[in-house]
Tab-separated table of C-alpha atoms in Angstrom:
chain	number	residue	atom	x	y	z
A	244	UNK	CA	0.000	0.000	0.000
A	245	UNK	CA	1.202	3.556	-0.648
A	246	UNK	CA	2.363	5.631	2.294
A	247	UNK	CA	-0.357	7.813	3.791
A	248	UNK	CA	-0.254	11.493	2.878
A	249	UNK	CA	1.459	13.493	5.608
A	250	UNK	CA	-0.494	16.706	6.240
A	251	UNK	CA	-0.558	17.264	9.989
A	252	UNK	CA	-1.089	20.844	11.294
A	253	UNK	CA	1.959	20.493	13.533
A	254	UNK	CA	4.121	19.845	10.476
A	255	UNK	CA	2.941	23.105	8.924
A	256	UNK	CA	3.559	24.978	12.179
A	257	UNK	CA	7.064	23.548	12.456
A	258	UNK	CA	7.829	24.508	8.847
A	259	UNK	CA	6.591	28.063	9.412
A	260	UNK	CA	8.711	28.369	12.566
A	261	UNK	CA	11.816	27.037	10.807
A	262	UNK	CA	11.413	29.376	7.863
A	263	UNK	CA	10.742	32.288	10.190
A	264	UNK	CA	14.021	31.632	12.013
A	265	UNK	CA	15.818	31.759	8.643
A	266	UNK	CA	13.921	34.508	6.813
A	267	UNK	CA	13.687	37.171	9.515
A	268	UNK	CA	17.446	37.492	10.170
A	269	UNK	CA	18.188	37.140	6.439
A	270	UNK	CA	15.750	39.870	5.420
A	271	UNK	CA	16.893	42.073	8.320
A	272	UNK	CA	20.495	41.731	7.163
A	273	UNK	CA	19.509	42.538	3.570
A	274	UNK	CA	17.477	45.573	4.678
A	275	UNK	CA	20.364	46.809	6.820
A	276	UNK	CA	22.828	46.406	3.966
A	277	UNK	CA	20.418	48.217	1.619
A	278	UNK	CA	20.186	51.053	4.152
A	279	UNK	CA	23.985	51.344	4.176
A	280	UNK	CA	23.973	51.241	0.380
A	281	UNK	CA	21.316	53.973	0.031
A	282	UNK	CA	23.147	56.160	2.548
A	283	UNK	CA	26.429	55.659	0.686
A	284	UNK	CA	24.720	56.403	-2.622
A	285	UNK	CA	23.316	59.658	-1.261
A	286	UNK	CA	26.746	60.696	0.043
A	287	UNK	CA	28.328	59.843	-3.312
A	288	UNK	CA	25.663	61.781	-5.250
A	289	UNK	CA	26.047	64.877	-3.076
A	290	UNK	CA	29.834	64.681	-3.405
A	291	UNK	CA	29.485	64.550	-7.205
A	292	UNK	CA	27.302	67.658	-7.198
A	293	UNK	CA	29.689	69.468	-4.819
A	294	UNK	CA	32.807	68.481	-6.800
A	295	UNK	CA	32.046	68.504	-10.553
A	296	UNK	CA	35.639	67.519	-11.349
A	297	UNK	CA	34.867	63.965	-10.177
A	298	UNK	CA	33.383	63.333	-13.612
A	299	UNK	CA	36.893	63.345	-15.077
A	300	UNK	CA	37.764	60.379	-12.846
A	301	UNK	CA	35.008	58.262	-14.422
A	302	UNK	CA	37.340	56.444	-16.871
A	303	UNK	CA	39.832	55.688	-14.079
A	304	UNK	CA	36.993	54.553	-11.805
A	305	UNK	CA	35.688	52.334	-14.587
A	306	UNK	CA	39.084	50.729	-15.101
A	307	UNK	CA	39.349	50.132	-11.329
A	308	UNK	CA	35.899	48.476	-11.241
A	309	UNK	CA	36.844	46.383	-14.256
A	310	UNK	CA	40.085	45.260	-12.635
A	311	UNK	CA	38.297	44.425	-9.387
A	312	UNK	CA	35.882	42.132	-11.212
A	313	UNK	CA	38.626	40.779	-13.486
A	314	UNK	CA	40.722	39.678	-10.503
A	315	UNK	CA	38.081	38.611	-7.999
A	316	UNK	CA	34.625	38.702	-9.513
A	317	UNK	CA	34.518	36.681	-12.724
A	318	UNK	CA	32.162	34.175	-11.113
A	319	UNK	CA	29.626	36.905	-10.250
A	320	UNK	CA	29.722	38.979	-13.426
A	321	UNK	CA	26.341	37.507	-14.383
A	322	UNK	CA	24.725	39.728	-11.745
A	323	UNK	CA	20.940	39.465	-11.595
A	324	UNK	CA	20.932	36.835	-14.331
A	325	UNK	CA	23.188	34.617	-12.215
A	326	UNK	CA	20.646	34.721	-9.383
A	327	UNK	CA	17.760	33.908	-11.743
A	328	UNK	CA	19.775	31.009	-13.196
A	329	UNK	CA	20.449	29.654	-9.701
A	330	UNK	CA	16.736	29.770	-8.883
A	331	UNK	CA	15.857	27.872	-12.053
A	332	UNK	CA	18.663	25.337	-11.711
A	333	UNK	CA	20.273	25.419	-8.249
A	334	UNK	CA	23.969	24.639	-8.370
A	335	UNK	CA	26.687	26.115	-6.234
A	336	UNK	CA	24.560	29.016	-5.061
A	337	UNK	CA	25.522	32.689	-5.359
A	338	UNK	CA	29.028	33.578	-4.103
A	339	UNK	CA	28.989	35.808	-1.027
A	340	UNK	CA	31.602	38.128	-2.568
A	341	UNK	CA	28.937	39.366	-4.986
A	342	UNK	CA	27.633	41.652	-2.192
A	343	UNK	CA	30.776	43.749	-1.506
A	344	UNK	CA	31.745	43.826	-5.195
A	345	UNK	CA	28.412	45.198	-6.418
A	346	UNK	CA	28.171	47.566	-3.423
A	347	UNK	CA	31.570	49.141	-4.115
A	348	UNK	CA	31.173	49.116	-7.890
A	349	UNK	CA	27.799	50.880	-7.813
A	350	UNK	CA	28.814	53.582	-5.317
A	351	UNK	CA	31.975	54.355	-7.300
A	352	UNK	CA	29.961	54.478	-10.525
A	353	UNK	CA	27.609	57.082	-9.052
A	354	UNK	CA	30.373	59.031	-7.333
A	355	UNK	CA	31.977	59.765	-10.706
A	356	UNK	CA	28.801	60.360	-12.691
A	357	UNK	CA	27.864	57.083	-14.378
A	358	UNK	CA	24.205	56.886	-15.409
A	359	UNK	CA	23.019	53.790	-13.569
A	360	UNK	CA	20.429	52.645	-11.066
A	361	UNK	CA	20.283	50.790	-7.764
A	362	UNK	CA	17.848	47.879	-8.191
A	363	UNK	CA	20.526	45.573	-9.573
A	364	UNK	CA	22.656	46.218	-6.524
A	365	UNK	CA	19.778	45.573	-4.112
A	366	UNK	CA	18.796	42.332	-5.853
A	367	UNK	CA	22.400	41.107	-5.875
A	368	UNK	CA	22.869	42.043	-2.218
A	369	UNK	CA	19.710	40.091	-1.395
A	370	UNK	CA	20.644	37.090	-3.508
A	371	UNK	CA	24.186	36.925	-2.192
A	372	UNK	CA	23.195	37.118	1.488
A	373	UNK	CA	20.291	34.718	0.955
A	374	UNK	CA	22.643	32.163	-0.582
A	375	UNK	CA	24.951	32.510	2.424
A	376	UNK	CA	22.061	31.890	4.811
A	377	UNK	CA	21.045	28.874	2.730
A	378	UNK	CA	24.491	27.345	3.212
A	379	UNK	CA	24.388	27.999	6.964
A	380	UNK	CA	20.921	26.427	7.236
A	381	UNK	CA	21.928	23.533	4.920
A	382	UNK	CA	18.867	23.967	2.757
A	383	UNK	CA	18.175	21.565	-0.075
A	384	UNK	CA	17.674	22.697	-3.680
A	385	UNK	CA	13.991	23.498	-3.143
A	386	UNK	CA	14.856	25.538	-0.043
A	387	UNK	CA	17.637	27.353	-1.920
A	388	UNK	CA	15.177	28.422	-4.640
A	389	UNK	CA	12.768	29.805	-2.051
A	390	UNK	CA	15.355	31.713	-0.047
A	391	UNK	CA	16.918	33.232	-3.187
A	392	UNK	CA	13.499	34.529	-4.216
A	393	UNK	CA	13.013	35.864	-0.693
A	394	UNK	CA	16.388	37.595	-0.906
A	395	UNK	CA	15.304	39.334	-4.117
A	396	UNK	CA	12.058	40.410	-2.414
A	397	UNK	CA	13.909	41.791	0.610
A	398	UNK	CA	16.402	43.745	-1.492
A	399	UNK	CA	13.865	45.176	-3.919
A	400	UNK	CA	11.359	46.034	-1.209
A	401	UNK	CA	14.002	47.727	0.931
A	402	UNK	CA	15.707	49.792	-1.768
A	403	UNK	CA	12.466	51.308	-3.116
A	404	UNK	CA	10.312	51.239	0.013
A	405	UNK	CA	7.766	49.006	-1.741
A	406	UNK	CA	7.546	45.690	0.164
A	407	UNK	CA	4.540	44.282	-1.707
A	408	UNK	CA	6.139	45.102	-5.049
A	409	UNK	CA	9.337	43.413	-3.891
A	410	UNK	CA	7.433	40.249	-3.039
A	411	UNK	CA	5.522	40.064	-6.321
A	412	UNK	CA	8.583	41.059	-8.366
A	413	UNK	CA	10.543	38.136	-6.897
A	414	UNK	CA	7.721	35.738	-7.792
A	415	UNK	CA	7.102	37.148	-11.281
A	416	UNK	CA	10.560	37.989	-12.628
A	417	UNK	CA	11.654	34.379	-13.113
A	418	UNK	CA	9.409	33.516	-16.041
A	419	UNK	CA	7.068	35.239	-18.462
A	420	UNK	CA	3.475	34.247	-17.794
A	421	UNK	CA	4.083	32.368	-14.550
A	422	UNK	CA	4.162	33.339	-10.882
A	423	UNK	CA	5.989	31.100	-8.389
A	424	UNK	CA	3.344	30.572	-5.709
A	425	UNK	CA	5.546	28.134	-3.791
A	426	UNK	CA	7.462	31.100	-2.343
A	427	UNK	CA	4.470	33.398	-1.831
A	428	UNK	CA	4.578	33.699	1.972
A	429	UNK	CA	8.408	33.730	2.283
A	430	UNK	CA	8.688	36.510	-0.304
A	431	UNK	CA	5.957	38.571	1.334
A	432	UNK	CA	7.581	38.184	4.756
A	433	UNK	CA	11.038	38.994	3.400
A	434	UNK	CA	9.810	42.062	1.511
A	435	UNK	CA	8.116	43.475	4.606
A	436	UNK	CA	10.983	42.686	7.006
A	437	UNK	CA	13.581	44.042	4.578
A	438	UNK	CA	11.654	47.315	4.241
A	439	UNK	CA	11.191	47.568	8.018
A	440	UNK	CA	14.907	47.017	8.620
A	441	UNK	CA	15.871	49.646	6.052
A	442	UNK	CA	13.491	52.218	7.513
A	443	UNK	CA	14.668	51.430	11.047
A	444	UNK	CA	18.031	52.944	10.079
A	445	UNK	CA	16.356	56.236	9.224
A	446	UNK	CA	16.322	55.812	5.466
A	447	UNK	CA	13.624	57.827	3.672
A	448	UNK	CA	12.499	57.269	0.111
A	449	UNK	CA	11.600	59.953	-2.419
A	450	UNK	CA	7.847	60.512	-2.564
A	451	UNK	CA	6.171	60.874	-5.960
A	452	UNK	CA	2.631	62.210	-6.139
A	453	UNK	CA	-0.054	62.316	-8.797
A	454	UNK	CA	-2.056	65.401	-7.850
A	455	UNK	CA	-4.671	65.015	-10.586
A	456	UNK	CA	-7.990	63.862	-9.092
A	457	UNK	CA	-9.278	60.423	-10.011
A	458	UNK	CA	-10.704	60.536	-13.537
A	459	UNK	CA	-12.708	57.341	-13.259
A	460	UNK	CA	-12.556	54.683	-15.928
A	461	UNK	CA	-13.912	56.699	-18.838
A	462	UNK	CA	-13.165	54.958	-22.160
A	463	UNK	CA	-11.293	57.932	-23.721
A	464	UNK	CA	-8.815	58.061	-20.830
A	465	UNK	CA	-8.288	54.303	-20.793
A	466	UNK	CA	-7.760	54.328	-24.563
A	467	UNK	CA	-5.075	56.980	-24.155
A	468	UNK	CA	-3.486	54.963	-21.343
A	469	UNK	CA	-3.426	51.920	-23.633
A	470	UNK	CA	-1.886	53.894	-26.510
A	471	UNK	CA	0.728	55.239	-24.121
A	472	UNK	CA	1.301	51.668	-22.938
A	473	UNK	CA	2.287	50.720	-26.488
A	474	UNK	CA	4.931	53.459	-26.474
A	475	UNK	CA	6.101	52.479	-22.981
A	476	UNK	CA	6.484	48.828	-23.995
A	477	UNK	CA	8.445	49.734	-27.111
A	478	UNK	CA	10.686	52.046	-25.069
A	479	UNK	CA	11.408	49.234	-22.611
A	480	UNK	CA	12.227	46.859	-25.466
A	481	UNK	CA	14.485	49.416	-27.192
A	482	UNK	CA	16.351	50.036	-23.949
A	483	UNK	CA	16.933	46.325	-23.347
A	484	UNK	CA	17.967	45.570	-26.926
A	485	UNK	CA	20.290	48.573	-27.101
A	486	UNK	CA	21.949	47.544	-23.846
A	487	UNK	CA	22.463	43.927	-24.933
A	488	UNK	CA	23.561	44.840	-28.471
A	489	UNK	CA	26.056	47.529	-27.494
A	490	UNK	CA	27.361	45.406	-24.610
A	491	UNK	CA	27.943	42.438	-26.905
A	492	UNK	CA	29.633	44.617	-29.529
A	493	UNK	CA	31.967	46.204	-26.961
A	494	UNK	CA	32.960	42.763	-25.655
A	495	UNK	CA	33.869	41.644	-29.166
A	496	UNK	CA	35.817	44.793	-30.017
A	497	UNK	CA	37.506	45.195	-26.605
A	498	UNK	CA	38.225	41.693	-25.234
A	499	UNK	CA	40.060	42.939	-22.129
A	500	UNK	CA	37.412	43.577	-19.484
A	501	UNK	CA	38.953	46.496	-17.518
A	502	UNK	CA	39.443	48.509	-20.731
A	503	UNK	CA	35.723	48.532	-21.537
A	504	UNK	CA	34.509	50.776	-18.684
A	505	UNK	CA	37.557	52.999	-19.195
A	506	UNK	CA	36.389	53.680	-22.746
A	507	UNK	CA	32.785	53.915	-21.556
A	508	UNK	CA	33.781	56.604	-19.064
A	509	UNK	CA	35.420	58.619	-21.848
A	510	UNK	CA	32.252	58.260	-23.927
A	511	UNK	CA	30.055	59.532	-21.070
A	512	UNK	CA	32.321	62.576	-20.648
A	513	UNK	CA	32.162	63.242	-24.397
A	514	UNK	CA	28.348	63.008	-24.380
A	515	UNK	CA	28.155	65.354	-21.397
A	516	UNK	CA	30.136	68.073	-23.123
A	517	UNK	CA	28.560	67.496	-26.540
A	518	UNK	CA	25.100	68.125	-25.040
A	519	UNK	CA	26.255	70.797	-22.597
A	520	UNK	CA	24.452	69.313	-19.597
A	521	UNK	CA	25.115	67.026	-16.637
A	522	UNK	CA	21.425	66.385	-16.134
A	523	UNK	CA	21.614	62.796	-17.391
A	524	UNK	CA	24.352	61.617	-15.023
A	525	UNK	CA	23.693	59.528	-11.917
A	526	UNK	CA	20.241	58.434	-10.775
A	527	UNK	CA	18.344	61.491	-11.973
A	528	UNK	CA	16.073	61.474	-8.926
A	529	UNK	CA	16.987	65.026	-7.858
A	530	UNK	CA	19.459	67.794	-8.650
A	531	UNK	CA	20.517	71.071	-7.030
A	532	UNK	CA	20.334	72.659	-10.482
A	533	UNK	CA	16.695	73.624	-11.221
A	534	UNK	CA	17.378	73.394	-14.962
A	535	UNK	CA	18.299	69.696	-14.812
A	536	UNK	CA	15.640	67.163	-15.777
A	537	UNK	CA	14.689	64.956	-12.824
A	538	UNK	CA	12.124	62.262	-12.127
A	539	UNK	CA	10.301	64.518	-9.659
A	540	UNK	CA	10.289	67.339	-12.201
A	541	UNK	CA	8.452	65.266	-14.797
A	542	UNK	CA	5.466	65.056	-12.453
A	543	UNK	CA	5.163	68.838	-12.135
A	544	UNK	CA	5.872	69.931	-15.711
A	545	UNK	CA	6.445	71.579	-18.053
A	546	UNK	CA	6.275	68.944	-20.772
A	547	UNK	CA	9.697	67.470	-21.557
A	548	UNK	CA	10.028	66.097	-25.088
A	549	UNK	CA	13.446	64.424	-25.388
A	550	UNK	CA	14.891	63.698	-21.951
A	551	UNK	CA	13.686	60.090	-22.148
A	552	UNK	CA	15.846	59.412	-25.207
A	553	UNK	CA	18.922	61.195	-23.844
A	554	UNK	CA	18.738	59.369	-20.497
A	555	UNK	CA	18.438	56.101	-22.395
A	556	UNK	CA	21.585	56.950	-24.369
A	557	UNK	CA	23.635	57.817	-21.270
A	558	UNK	CA	22.464	54.726	-19.378
A	559	UNK	CA	23.060	52.296	-22.237
A	560	UNK	CA	26.611	53.612	-22.702
A	561	UNK	CA	27.290	53.390	-18.956
A	562	UNK	CA	25.928	49.905	-18.292
A	563	UNK	CA	26.932	48.201	-21.533
A	564	UNK	CA	30.550	49.234	-21.020
A	565	UNK	CA	30.741	47.505	-17.634
A	566	UNK	CA	29.847	50.033	-14.955
A	567	UNK	CA	27.744	48.695	-12.078
A	568	UNK	CA	24.311	49.563	-10.756
A	569	UNK	CA	20.920	48.695	-12.138
A	570	UNK	CA	18.488	49.521	-14.886
A	571	UNK	CA	15.319	50.232	-12.934
A	572	UNK	CA	15.802	53.805	-11.679
A	573	UNK	CA	16.953	54.934	-15.158
A	574	UNK	CA	13.854	53.177	-16.503
A	575	UNK	CA	11.764	55.175	-14.013
A	576	UNK	CA	13.401	58.343	-15.384
A	577	UNK	CA	12.876	57.275	-19.009
A	578	UNK	CA	9.265	56.295	-18.342
A	579	UNK	CA	8.330	59.452	-16.443
A	580	UNK	CA	9.997	61.609	-19.117
A	581	UNK	CA	8.271	59.737	-21.949
A	582	UNK	CA	4.953	60.026	-20.112
A	583	UNK	CA	5.519	63.768	-19.838
A	584	UNK	CA	6.197	63.978	-23.583
A	585	UNK	CA	3.104	61.929	-24.445
A	586	UNK	CA	0.960	64.064	-22.141
A	587	UNK	CA	1.792	67.085	-24.259
A	588	UNK	CA	0.744	65.237	-27.429
A	589	UNK	CA	-2.417	63.638	-26.019
A	590	UNK	CA	-3.646	66.599	-23.988
A	591	UNK	CA	-3.802	64.695	-20.702
A	592	UNK	CA	-2.520	65.539	-17.181
A	593	UNK	CA	1.276	65.534	-17.121
A	594	UNK	CA	1.593	64.091	-13.618
A	595	UNK	CA	-0.763	61.197	-14.380
A	596	UNK	CA	1.060	60.096	-17.517
A	597	UNK	CA	4.460	60.627	-15.900
A	598	UNK	CA	3.265	58.182	-13.237
A	599	UNK	CA	2.014	55.725	-15.852
A	600	UNK	CA	5.351	55.846	-17.662
A	601	UNK	CA	7.266	55.537	-14.384
A	602	UNK	CA	5.937	52.019	-13.807
A	603	UNK	CA	4.948	50.880	-17.313
A	604	UNK	CA	8.337	51.204	-19.034
A	605	UNK	CA	9.761	49.073	-16.240
A	606	UNK	CA	6.887	46.598	-16.724
A	607	UNK	CA	7.778	46.238	-20.389
A	608	UNK	CA	11.543	46.014	-19.892
A	609	UNK	CA	11.405	43.579	-16.953
A	610	UNK	CA	8.292	41.613	-18.052
A	611	UNK	CA	6.688	42.137	-14.637
A	612	UNK	CA	3.270	43.773	-15.214
A	613	UNK	CA	1.683	42.659	-11.927
A	614	UNK	CA	4.611	43.838	-9.797
A	615	UNK	CA	4.648	47.197	-11.577
A	616	UNK	CA	0.897	47.643	-11.142
A	617	UNK	CA	1.306	47.031	-7.416
A	618	UNK	CA	4.221	49.478	-7.413
A	619	UNK	CA	1.874	52.094	-8.866
A	620	UNK	CA	-0.558	51.323	-6.060
A	621	UNK	CA	2.130	51.587	-3.351
A	622	UNK	CA	3.654	54.792	-4.741
A	623	UNK	CA	0.634	56.704	-6.045
A	624	UNK	CA	-2.369	55.267	-4.220
A	625	UNK	CA	-5.491	53.600	-5.572
A	626	UNK	CA	-7.094	56.599	-7.285
A	627	UNK	CA	-5.549	55.842	-10.693
A	628	UNK	CA	-5.003	52.101	-10.408
A	629	UNK	CA	-7.088	51.211	-13.493
A	630	UNK	CA	-5.130	53.341	-16.010
A	631	UNK	CA	-1.908	52.225	-14.303
A	632	UNK	CA	-2.870	48.574	-14.809
A	633	UNK	CA	-3.890	49.217	-18.437
A	634	UNK	CA	-0.556	50.911	-19.207
A	635	UNK	CA	1.490	48.177	-17.484
A	636	UNK	CA	-0.333	45.258	-19.102
A	637	UNK	CA	-0.225	46.779	-22.588
A	638	UNK	CA	3.462	47.648	-22.159
A	639	UNK	CA	4.166	44.032	-21.200
A	640	UNK	CA	2.341	42.724	-24.255
A	641	UNK	CA	4.064	45.151	-26.631
A	642	UNK	CA	7.626	44.601	-25.392
A	643	UNK	CA	7.688	41.164	-27.016
A	644	UNK	CA	10.011	38.343	-25.992
A	645	UNK	CA	12.828	40.606	-24.912
A	646	UNK	CA	13.873	42.283	-21.704
A	647	UNK	CA	16.657	43.359	-19.412
A	648	UNK	CA	16.950	39.932	-17.730
A	649	UNK	CA	18.043	37.407	-20.365
A	650	UNK	CA	17.773	34.474	-17.934
A	651	UNK	CA	13.984	34.856	-17.720
A	652	UNK	CA	12.174	31.818	-19.083
A	653	UNK	CA	9.103	31.901	-21.269
A	654	UNK	CA	6.423	29.853	-19.522
A	655	UNK	CA	3.533	31.311	-21.526
A	656	UNK	CA	4.412	33.057	-24.824
A	657	UNK	CA	2.941	36.521	-25.292
A	658	UNK	CA	1.555	35.520	-28.691
A	659	UNK	CA	-0.501	32.374	-29.168
A	660	UNK	CA	1.036	30.132	-31.786
A	661	UNK	CA	4.600	31.233	-31.037
A	662	UNK	CA	6.922	28.357	-31.906
A	663	UNK	CA	9.197	28.509	-28.914
A	664	UNK	CA	10.749	25.480	-27.214
A	665	UNK	CA	9.453	24.748	-23.692
A	666	UNK	CA	11.091	26.874	-20.996
A	667	UNK	CA	13.218	28.780	-23.515
A	668	UNK	CA	15.027	31.765	-22.032
A	669	UNK	CA	15.055	35.275	-23.459
A	670	UNK	CA	18.739	34.629	-24.160
A	671	UNK	CA	17.762	31.664	-26.347
A	672	UNK	CA	15.169	33.706	-28.211
A	673	UNK	CA	17.606	36.547	-28.774
A	674	UNK	CA	20.301	34.146	-30.025
A	675	UNK	CA	17.757	32.626	-32.426
A	676	UNK	CA	16.987	36.033	-33.882
């Protein structure tokens, strides 16, 4: 006779207790490290504004980052994609040295003016620490998958102050069309604890506000949100493809790793002086110069027509040449700027469409429409949740089988009848093209 099914309440209680003893300290450590990272990033950004000459050190800083990874970090150069690969097919886990390497590399990148983000750093901090906790707890492969997803949730939730988004992002980012419900509670707990730990250190996140009153779900407004979603999805796809294409070309032309960011730093300096502005350096969240385009400024107007394209150019050059950071905050900038530009064309409130672009370009580039819809809810409130969801879902559909994370698998193709092999990755699809 087959063994009886084991489903005793005490077993569930013991499992919850065991996971709690692992997840709470792990997420607390990730949140604390993210707090230190955000504080360091703020200090570096203020130093760059106070000392403009730091921009001229960008090529030297790039070469130093390249050498650091060349000597000690070849096994972690995959970054976020390495973590996703380890969740899909657990192997040796994520090396713990990923955390200090990405921390130092990102802060130095921002100190000298590289156009990069912070999500990649937070996710890699979370994945690296989570893998270390998995080794201490001697988790099996199934446990390793869960704790790596929880580490992503803790890092993402802490760095942006959006714990629910962090949880859903960790569950959704692994595969197109599939959410990993097996880690639902661990990711939710880790996202909340990570955010609590970060805030406990006195870290405050930038507040973005859509002041336009709720416009209901009138068909004309939703149609405009959907049309904007098409543009947001295409922008996310263009960003991802440009980053992968230029990065691959640079690797072929310049085989020696440390030389690539050195040349990238020179290119960023050349772009800065060719355009006569430093407004596209760094995060772009704020600036002491009122004339600089910033994410907050796109919500208040006036309409900005081309900042989205220029920020994309600066970020692609920075990241594809080997500088460290993330893509998400630049995508927020690109999306809010593109939303501002579309608002001028469509005759709609600038702050509303800046908010739609803020989350929807990220939804298209990362293939995470549900997480980005929840991010809109956490950041802007429920008043405009329907147009936010419309923009995010349409952007996801229109970005095709591409994205910033090439290790994502395609569980459900975006187009019915697509002849894709089961569980193909975006890397496979791109190689096939």
